[in-house]
Short mmCIF file of C-alpha atoms and ligand atoms in Angstrom, two decimals:
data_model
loop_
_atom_site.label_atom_id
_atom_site.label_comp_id
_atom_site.label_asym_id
_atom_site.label_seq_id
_atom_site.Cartn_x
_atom_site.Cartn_y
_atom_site.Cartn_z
CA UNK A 361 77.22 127.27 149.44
CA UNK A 362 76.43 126.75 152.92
CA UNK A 363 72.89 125.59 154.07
CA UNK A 364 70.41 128.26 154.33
CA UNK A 365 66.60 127.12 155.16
CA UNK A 366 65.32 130.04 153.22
CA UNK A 367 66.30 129.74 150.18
CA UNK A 368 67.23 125.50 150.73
CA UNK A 369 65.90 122.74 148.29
CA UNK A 370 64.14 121.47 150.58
CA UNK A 371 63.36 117.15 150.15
CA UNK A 372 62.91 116.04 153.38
CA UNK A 373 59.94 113.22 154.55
CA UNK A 374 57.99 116.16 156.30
CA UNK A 375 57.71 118.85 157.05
CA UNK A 376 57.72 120.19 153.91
CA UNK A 377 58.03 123.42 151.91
CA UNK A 378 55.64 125.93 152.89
CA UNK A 379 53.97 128.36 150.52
CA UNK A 380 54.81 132.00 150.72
CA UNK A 381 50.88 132.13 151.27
CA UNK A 382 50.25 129.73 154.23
CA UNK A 383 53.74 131.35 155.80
CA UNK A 384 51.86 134.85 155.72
CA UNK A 385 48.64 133.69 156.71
CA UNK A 386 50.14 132.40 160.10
CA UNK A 387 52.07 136.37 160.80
CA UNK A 388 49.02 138.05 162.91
CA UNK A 389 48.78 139.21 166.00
CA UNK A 390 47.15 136.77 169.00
CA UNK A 391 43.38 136.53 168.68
CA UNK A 392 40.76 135.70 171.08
CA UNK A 393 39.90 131.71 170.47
CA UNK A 394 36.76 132.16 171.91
CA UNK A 395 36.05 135.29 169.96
CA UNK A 396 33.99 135.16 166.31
CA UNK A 397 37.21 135.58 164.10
CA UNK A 398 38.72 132.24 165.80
CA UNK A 399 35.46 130.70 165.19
CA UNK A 400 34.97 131.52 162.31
CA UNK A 401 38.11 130.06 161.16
CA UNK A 402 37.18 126.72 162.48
CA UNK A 403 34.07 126.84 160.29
CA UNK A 404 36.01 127.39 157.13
CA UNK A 405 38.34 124.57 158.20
CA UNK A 406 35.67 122.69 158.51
CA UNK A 407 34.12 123.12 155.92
CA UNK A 408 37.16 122.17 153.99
CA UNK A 409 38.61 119.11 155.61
CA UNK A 410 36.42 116.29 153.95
CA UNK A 411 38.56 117.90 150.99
CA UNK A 412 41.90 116.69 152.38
CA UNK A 413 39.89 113.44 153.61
CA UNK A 414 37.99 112.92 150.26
CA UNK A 415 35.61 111.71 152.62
CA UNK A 416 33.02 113.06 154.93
CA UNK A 417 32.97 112.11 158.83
CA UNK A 418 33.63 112.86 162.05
CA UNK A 419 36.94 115.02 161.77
CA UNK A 420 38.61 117.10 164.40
CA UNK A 421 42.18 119.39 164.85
CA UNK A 422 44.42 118.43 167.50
CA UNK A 423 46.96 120.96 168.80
CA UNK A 424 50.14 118.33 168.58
CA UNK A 425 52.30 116.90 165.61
CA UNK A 426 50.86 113.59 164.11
CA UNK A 427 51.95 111.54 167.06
CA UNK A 428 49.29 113.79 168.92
CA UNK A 429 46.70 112.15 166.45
CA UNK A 430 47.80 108.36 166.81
CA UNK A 431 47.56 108.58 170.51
CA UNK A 432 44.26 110.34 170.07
CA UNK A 433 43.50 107.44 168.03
CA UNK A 434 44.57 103.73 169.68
CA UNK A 435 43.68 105.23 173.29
CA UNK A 436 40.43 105.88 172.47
CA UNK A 437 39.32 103.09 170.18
CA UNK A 438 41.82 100.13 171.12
CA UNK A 439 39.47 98.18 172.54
CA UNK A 440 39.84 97.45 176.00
CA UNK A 441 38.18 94.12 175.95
CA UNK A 442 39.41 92.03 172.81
CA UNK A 443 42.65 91.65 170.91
CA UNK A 444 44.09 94.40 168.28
CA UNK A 445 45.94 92.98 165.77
CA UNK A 446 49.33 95.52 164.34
CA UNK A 447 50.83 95.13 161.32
CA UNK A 448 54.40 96.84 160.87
CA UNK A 449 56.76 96.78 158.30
CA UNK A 450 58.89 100.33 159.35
CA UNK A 451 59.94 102.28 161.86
CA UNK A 452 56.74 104.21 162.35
CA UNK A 453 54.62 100.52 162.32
CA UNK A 454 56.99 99.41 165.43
CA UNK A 455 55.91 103.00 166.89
CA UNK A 456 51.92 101.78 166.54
CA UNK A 457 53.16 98.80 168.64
CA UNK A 458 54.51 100.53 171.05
CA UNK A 459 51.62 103.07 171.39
CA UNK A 460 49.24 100.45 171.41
CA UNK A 461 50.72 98.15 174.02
CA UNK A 462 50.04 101.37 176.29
CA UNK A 463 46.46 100.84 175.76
CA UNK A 464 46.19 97.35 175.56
CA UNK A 465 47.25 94.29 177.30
CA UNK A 466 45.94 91.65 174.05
CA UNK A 467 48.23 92.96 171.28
CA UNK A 468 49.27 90.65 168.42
CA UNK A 469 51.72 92.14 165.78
CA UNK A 470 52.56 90.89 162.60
CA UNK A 471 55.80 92.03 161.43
CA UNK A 472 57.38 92.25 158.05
CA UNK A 473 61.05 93.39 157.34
CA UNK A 474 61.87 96.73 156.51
CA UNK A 475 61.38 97.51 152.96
CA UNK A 476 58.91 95.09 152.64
CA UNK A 477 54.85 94.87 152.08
CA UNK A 478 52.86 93.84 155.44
CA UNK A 479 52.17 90.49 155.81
CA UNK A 480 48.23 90.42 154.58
CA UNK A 481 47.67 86.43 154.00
CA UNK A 482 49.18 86.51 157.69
CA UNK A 483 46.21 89.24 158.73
CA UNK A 484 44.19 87.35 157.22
CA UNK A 485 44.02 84.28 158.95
CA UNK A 486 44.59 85.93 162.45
CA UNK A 487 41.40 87.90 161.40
CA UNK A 488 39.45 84.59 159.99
CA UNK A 489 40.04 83.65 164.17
CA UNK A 490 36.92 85.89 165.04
CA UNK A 491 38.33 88.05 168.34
CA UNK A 492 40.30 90.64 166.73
CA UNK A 493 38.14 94.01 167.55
CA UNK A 494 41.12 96.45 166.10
CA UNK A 495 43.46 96.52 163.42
CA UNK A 496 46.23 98.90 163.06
CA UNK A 497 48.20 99.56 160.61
CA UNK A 498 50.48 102.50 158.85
CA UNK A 499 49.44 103.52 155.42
CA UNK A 500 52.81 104.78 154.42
CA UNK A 501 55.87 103.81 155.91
CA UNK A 502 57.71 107.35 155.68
CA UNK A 503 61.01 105.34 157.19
CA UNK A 504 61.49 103.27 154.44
CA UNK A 505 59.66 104.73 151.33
CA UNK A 506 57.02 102.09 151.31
CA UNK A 507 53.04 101.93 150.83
CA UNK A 508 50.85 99.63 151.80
CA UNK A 509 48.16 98.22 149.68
CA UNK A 510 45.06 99.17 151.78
CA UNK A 511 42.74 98.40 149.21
CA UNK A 512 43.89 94.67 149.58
CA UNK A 513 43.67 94.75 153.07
CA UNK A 514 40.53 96.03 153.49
CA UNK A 515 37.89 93.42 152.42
CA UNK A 516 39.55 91.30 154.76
CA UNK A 517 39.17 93.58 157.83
CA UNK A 518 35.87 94.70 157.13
CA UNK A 519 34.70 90.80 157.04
CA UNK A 520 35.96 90.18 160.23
CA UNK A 521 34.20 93.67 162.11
CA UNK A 522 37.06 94.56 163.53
CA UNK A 523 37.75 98.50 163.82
CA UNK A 524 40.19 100.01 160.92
CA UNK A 525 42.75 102.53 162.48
CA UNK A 526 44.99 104.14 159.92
CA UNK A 527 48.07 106.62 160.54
CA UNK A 528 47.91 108.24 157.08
CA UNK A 529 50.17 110.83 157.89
CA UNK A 530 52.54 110.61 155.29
CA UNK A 531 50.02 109.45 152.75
CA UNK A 532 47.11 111.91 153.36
CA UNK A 533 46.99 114.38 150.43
CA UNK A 534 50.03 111.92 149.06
CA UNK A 535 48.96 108.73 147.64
CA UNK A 536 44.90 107.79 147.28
CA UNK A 537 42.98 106.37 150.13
CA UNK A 538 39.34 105.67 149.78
CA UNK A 539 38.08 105.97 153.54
CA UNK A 540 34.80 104.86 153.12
CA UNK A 541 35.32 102.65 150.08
CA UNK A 542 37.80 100.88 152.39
CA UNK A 543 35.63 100.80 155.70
CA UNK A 544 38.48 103.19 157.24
CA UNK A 545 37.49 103.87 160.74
CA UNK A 546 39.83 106.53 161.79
CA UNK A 547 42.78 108.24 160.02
CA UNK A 548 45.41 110.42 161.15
CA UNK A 549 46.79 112.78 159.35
CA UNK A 550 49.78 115.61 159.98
CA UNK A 551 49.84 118.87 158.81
CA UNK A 552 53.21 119.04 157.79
CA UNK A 553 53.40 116.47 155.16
CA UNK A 554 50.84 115.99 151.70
CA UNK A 555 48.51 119.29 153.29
CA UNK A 556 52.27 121.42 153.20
CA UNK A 557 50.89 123.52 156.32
CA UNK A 558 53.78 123.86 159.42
CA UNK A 559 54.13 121.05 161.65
CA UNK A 560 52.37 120.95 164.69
CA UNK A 561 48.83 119.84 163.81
CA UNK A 562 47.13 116.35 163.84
CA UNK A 563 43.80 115.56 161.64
CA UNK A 564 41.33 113.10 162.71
CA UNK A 565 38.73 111.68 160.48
CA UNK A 566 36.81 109.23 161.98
CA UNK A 567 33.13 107.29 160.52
CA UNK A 568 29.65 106.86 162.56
CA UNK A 569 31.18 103.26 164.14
CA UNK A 570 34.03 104.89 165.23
CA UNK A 571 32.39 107.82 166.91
CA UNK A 572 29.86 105.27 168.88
CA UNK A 573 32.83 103.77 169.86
CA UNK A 574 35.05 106.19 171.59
CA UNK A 575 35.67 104.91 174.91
CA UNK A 576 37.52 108.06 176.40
CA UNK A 577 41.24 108.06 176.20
CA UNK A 578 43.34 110.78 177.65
CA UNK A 579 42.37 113.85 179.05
CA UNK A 580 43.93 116.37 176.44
CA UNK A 581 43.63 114.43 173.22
CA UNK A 582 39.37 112.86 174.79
CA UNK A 583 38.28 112.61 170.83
CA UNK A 584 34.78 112.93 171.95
CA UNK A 585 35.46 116.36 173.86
CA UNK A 586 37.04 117.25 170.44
CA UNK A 587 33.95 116.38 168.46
CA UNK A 588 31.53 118.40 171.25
CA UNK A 589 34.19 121.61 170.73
CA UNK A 590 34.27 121.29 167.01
CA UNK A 591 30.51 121.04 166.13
CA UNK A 592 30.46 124.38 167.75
CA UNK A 593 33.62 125.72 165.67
CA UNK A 594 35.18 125.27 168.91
CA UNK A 595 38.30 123.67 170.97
CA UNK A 596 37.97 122.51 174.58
CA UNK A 597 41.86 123.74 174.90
CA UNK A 598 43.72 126.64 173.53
CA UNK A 599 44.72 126.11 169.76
CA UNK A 600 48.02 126.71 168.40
CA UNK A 601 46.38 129.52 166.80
CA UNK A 602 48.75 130.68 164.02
CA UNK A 603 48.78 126.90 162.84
CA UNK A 604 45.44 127.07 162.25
CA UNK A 605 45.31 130.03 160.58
CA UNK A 606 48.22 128.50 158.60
CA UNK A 607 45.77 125.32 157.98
CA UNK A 608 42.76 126.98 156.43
CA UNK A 609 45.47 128.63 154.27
CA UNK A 610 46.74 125.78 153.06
CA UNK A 611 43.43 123.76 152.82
CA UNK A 612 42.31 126.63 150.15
CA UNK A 613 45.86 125.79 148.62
CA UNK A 614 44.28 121.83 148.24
CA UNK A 615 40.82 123.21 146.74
CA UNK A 616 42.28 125.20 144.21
CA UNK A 617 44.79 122.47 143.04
CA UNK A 618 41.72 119.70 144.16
CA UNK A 619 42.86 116.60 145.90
CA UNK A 620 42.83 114.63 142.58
CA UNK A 621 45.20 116.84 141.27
CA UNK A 622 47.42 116.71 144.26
CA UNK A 623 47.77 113.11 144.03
CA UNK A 624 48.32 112.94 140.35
CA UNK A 625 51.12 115.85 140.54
CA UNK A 626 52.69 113.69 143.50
CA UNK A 627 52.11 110.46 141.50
CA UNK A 628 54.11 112.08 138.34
CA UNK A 629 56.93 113.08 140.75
CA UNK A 630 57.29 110.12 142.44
CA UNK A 631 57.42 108.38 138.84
CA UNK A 632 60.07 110.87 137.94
CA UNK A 633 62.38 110.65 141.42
CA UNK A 634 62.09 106.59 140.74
CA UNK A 635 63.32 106.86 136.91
CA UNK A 636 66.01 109.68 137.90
CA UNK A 637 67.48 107.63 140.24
CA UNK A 638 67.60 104.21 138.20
CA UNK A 639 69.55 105.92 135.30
CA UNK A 640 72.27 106.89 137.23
CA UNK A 641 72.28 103.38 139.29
CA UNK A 642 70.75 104.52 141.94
CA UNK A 643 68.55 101.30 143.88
CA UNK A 644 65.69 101.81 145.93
CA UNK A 645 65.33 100.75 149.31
CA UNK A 646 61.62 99.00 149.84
CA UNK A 647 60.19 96.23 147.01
CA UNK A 648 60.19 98.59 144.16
CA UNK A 649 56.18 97.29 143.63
CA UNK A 650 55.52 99.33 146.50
CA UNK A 651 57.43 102.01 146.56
CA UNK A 652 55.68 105.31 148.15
CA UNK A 653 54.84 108.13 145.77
CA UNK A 654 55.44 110.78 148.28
CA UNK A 655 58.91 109.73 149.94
CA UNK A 656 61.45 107.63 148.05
CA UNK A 657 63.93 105.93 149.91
CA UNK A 658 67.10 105.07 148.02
CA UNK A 659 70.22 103.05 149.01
CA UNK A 660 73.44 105.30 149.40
CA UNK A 661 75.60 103.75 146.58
CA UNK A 662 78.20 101.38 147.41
CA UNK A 663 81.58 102.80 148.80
CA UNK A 664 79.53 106.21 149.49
CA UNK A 665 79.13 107.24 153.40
CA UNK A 666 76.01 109.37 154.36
CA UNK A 667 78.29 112.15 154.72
CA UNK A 668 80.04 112.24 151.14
CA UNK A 669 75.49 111.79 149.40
CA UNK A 670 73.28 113.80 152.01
CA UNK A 671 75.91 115.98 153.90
CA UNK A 672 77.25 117.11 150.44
CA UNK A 673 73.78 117.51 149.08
CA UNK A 674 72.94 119.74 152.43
CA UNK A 675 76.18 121.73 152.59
CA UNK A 676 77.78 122.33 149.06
CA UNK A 677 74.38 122.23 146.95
CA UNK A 678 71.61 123.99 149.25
CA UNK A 679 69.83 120.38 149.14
CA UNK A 680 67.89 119.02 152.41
CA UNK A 681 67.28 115.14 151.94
CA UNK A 682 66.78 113.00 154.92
CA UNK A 683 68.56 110.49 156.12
CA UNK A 684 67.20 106.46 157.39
CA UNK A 685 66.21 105.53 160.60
CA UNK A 686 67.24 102.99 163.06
CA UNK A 687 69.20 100.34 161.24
CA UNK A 688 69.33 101.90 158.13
CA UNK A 689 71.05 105.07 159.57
CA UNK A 690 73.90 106.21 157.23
CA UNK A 691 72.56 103.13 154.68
CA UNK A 692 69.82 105.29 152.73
CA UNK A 693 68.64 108.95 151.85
CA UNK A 694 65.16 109.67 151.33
CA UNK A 695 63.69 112.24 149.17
CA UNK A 696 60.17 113.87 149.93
CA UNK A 697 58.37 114.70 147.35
CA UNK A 698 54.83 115.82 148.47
CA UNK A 699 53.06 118.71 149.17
CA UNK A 700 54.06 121.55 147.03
CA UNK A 701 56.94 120.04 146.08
CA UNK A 702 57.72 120.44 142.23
CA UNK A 703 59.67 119.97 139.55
CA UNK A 704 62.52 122.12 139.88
CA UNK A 705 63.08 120.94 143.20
CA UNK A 706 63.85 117.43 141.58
CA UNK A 707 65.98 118.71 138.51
CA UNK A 708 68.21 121.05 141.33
CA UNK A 709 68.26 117.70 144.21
CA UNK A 710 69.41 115.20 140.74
CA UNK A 711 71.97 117.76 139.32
CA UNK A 712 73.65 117.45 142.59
CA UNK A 713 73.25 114.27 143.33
CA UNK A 714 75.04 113.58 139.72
CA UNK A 715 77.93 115.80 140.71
CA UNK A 716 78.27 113.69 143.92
CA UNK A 717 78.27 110.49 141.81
CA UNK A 718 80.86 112.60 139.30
CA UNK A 719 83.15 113.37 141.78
CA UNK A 720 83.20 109.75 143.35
CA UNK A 721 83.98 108.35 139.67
CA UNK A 722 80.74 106.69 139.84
CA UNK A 723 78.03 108.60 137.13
CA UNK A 724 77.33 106.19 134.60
CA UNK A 725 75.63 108.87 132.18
CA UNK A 726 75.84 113.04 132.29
CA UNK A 727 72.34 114.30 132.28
CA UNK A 728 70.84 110.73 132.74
CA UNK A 729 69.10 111.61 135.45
CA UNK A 730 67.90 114.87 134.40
CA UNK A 731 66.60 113.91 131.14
CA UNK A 732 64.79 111.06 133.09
CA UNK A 733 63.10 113.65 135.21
CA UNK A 734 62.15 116.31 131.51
CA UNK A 735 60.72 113.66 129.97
CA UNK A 736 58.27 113.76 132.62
CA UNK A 737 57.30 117.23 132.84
CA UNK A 738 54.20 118.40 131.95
CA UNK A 739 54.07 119.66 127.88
CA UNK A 740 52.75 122.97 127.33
CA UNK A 741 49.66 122.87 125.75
N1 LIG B 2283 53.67 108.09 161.39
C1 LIG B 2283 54.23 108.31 160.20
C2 LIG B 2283 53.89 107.40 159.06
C3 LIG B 2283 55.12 109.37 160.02
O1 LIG B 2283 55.68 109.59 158.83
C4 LIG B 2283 55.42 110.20 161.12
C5 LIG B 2283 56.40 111.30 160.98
O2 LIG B 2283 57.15 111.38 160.04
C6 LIG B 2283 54.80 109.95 162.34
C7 LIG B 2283 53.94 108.88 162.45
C8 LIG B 2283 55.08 110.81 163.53
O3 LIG B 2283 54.51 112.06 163.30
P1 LIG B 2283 55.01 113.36 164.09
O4 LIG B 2283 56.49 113.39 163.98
O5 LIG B 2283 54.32 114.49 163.34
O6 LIG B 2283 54.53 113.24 165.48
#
């Protein structure tokens, strides 16, 4: 069986499978954005974003994938005066820095390596030094299959009054995150991981401190021209239409499941993709005590090249995994399992994955993994 994205598996970190429902939702014909229809569909999207957020705010659509959103973001609240402090511990926390450092000339970045949890008693203390206006930091780090424990980080940041900038983008609709519990300032999201619409939209939430404090950053992705177009169901630029009509599709998709549910479903999978892959000696990439729930990054197994795990998922089992990033290229595979990702997406990506191991004289148990991943399913009531 060759690869066919149709009827694929389909595992990767984002984008993710798209419902049949949000697919037909985007199929109409070009619409006037300035008409009623188009605004109308920016009400209803409104309307039923603080349900992706879980929180209420300032929150705006951004024609552009979630990079769109994160340069939204740090150039229009990295403070130009003051130092912003970056914590990275992936691929996509080195990005922050380097977005950032476009916007700023009094950057300090903590790093910690790949795979493992920022460095918070390090925060800390640069935060106990009183001039740090900005901190910025990736809830999920997609490139290595790792989250980071806001909720620990948080009291310290909101202490110090600095702003908190989040890229959620793989944990939004993923893996909880209390915005105002937290103090969150702004979050980025993407539409085409935890939400399960098409890539090519970026959501902003952002709280009352934030909004006073938008100092203008570029001219396409100005946050506060946003905000003036949205709070009259508006955009000051033309929309990617379709996607939004593929948005409010798959934000009624979220309401009827409810966010809670979402991240419980997500939760269980992640669970299930961790056990699966431990009984057939499978090791995870990041600490294991914070591995992500909605992308699991696991170590290709000793003696196995990238192209003998993910090119023989892709191209003799239908299976779409992706690979690592930067140094870990051709080291690790990473399943996504968010969105509407389900359970026999799992039991078909494992089955495979076993016959790889088979073949390669290296499954310690038939059916190890699969029972793993049963004993997890819901029971019929
Ligand atoms: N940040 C994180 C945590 C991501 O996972 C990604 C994409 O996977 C990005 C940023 C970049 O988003 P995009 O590719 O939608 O621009």
């Amino acid at each position: 069986m060759t690869f066919d994205p149709e009827t694929a598996t389909f595992l990767i970190a984002g984008p993710v499978r798209i419902h049949p429902r949000v697919l037909r939702a985007m199929s109409l014909s070009s619409v006037n954005h300035r008409g009623d229809f188009f605004h109308g569909v920016v009400a209803e999207i409104r309307e039923l974003l603080p349900l992706l957020f879980g929180a209420r705010g300032h929150q705006v659509i951004l024609t552009g994938s979630g990079s769109a959103g994160l340069e939204a973001m740090y150039s229009s609240l990295v403070p130009r005066d003051g130092r912003t402090l970056v914590l990275a511990n992936g691929n996509f926390g080195e990005r922050t820095d380097q977005i950032v450092r476009r916007y700023s000339t009094a950057v300090t970045t903590l790093s910690a390596p790949w795979g493992q949890h920022i460095p918070i008693d390090a925060a800390r203390a640069e935060l106990d030094k009183g001039d740090v206006r900005a901190v910025c930091v990736v809830h999920n780090e997609t490139s290595v299959g790792l989250q980071n424990d806001l909720a620990r980080l948080a009291p310290h940041v909101r202490r110090s009054g600095a702003l908190f900038l989040v890229d959620g983008i793989s944990a939004v609709a993923g893996i909880p995150i209390e915005i105002d519990a937290w103090g969150i300032d702004a979050v980025v999201a993407g539409s085409q991981k935890g939400l399960a619409a098409p890539a090519g939209l970026a959501l902003v939430h952002l709280s009352d401190r934030a909004r006073a404090a938008l100092h203008g950053g570029t001219f396409y992705l100005d946050l506060a021209e946003h905000l003036k177009a949205i709070e009259k169901n508006d955009t000051p630029w033309t929309p990617a239409v379709p996607l939004f009509l593929a948005l409010r599709e798959a934000l009624l998709l979220l309401k009827e499941e409810t966010l809670a549910g979402r991240l419980a479903r997500t939760h269980t999978l992640a669970e299930a993709t961790r056990a699966a892959a431990a009984a057939i000696g499978l090791e995870l990439f990041p600490d294991p005590r914070h591995a992500s729930d909605t992308v699991t990054a696991i170590r290709n197994p000793a003696g196995l090249e990238d192209a003998q795990v993910r090119k023989a998922l892709q191209e003799t089992f239908n299976v779409a995994v992706q690979g690592g990033q930067g140094a870990l290229k051709g080291k690790i595979f990473r399943i996504g399992h968010m969105g509407i990702a389900d359970w026999p997406d799992l039991l078909v990506a494992f089955a495979a994955l076993e016959r790889i191991l088979e073949r390669a004289g290296r499954l310690p148990a038939r059916g190890a993994a699969l029972a793993a991943i049963a004993e997890r399913m819901p029971l019929p009531p």
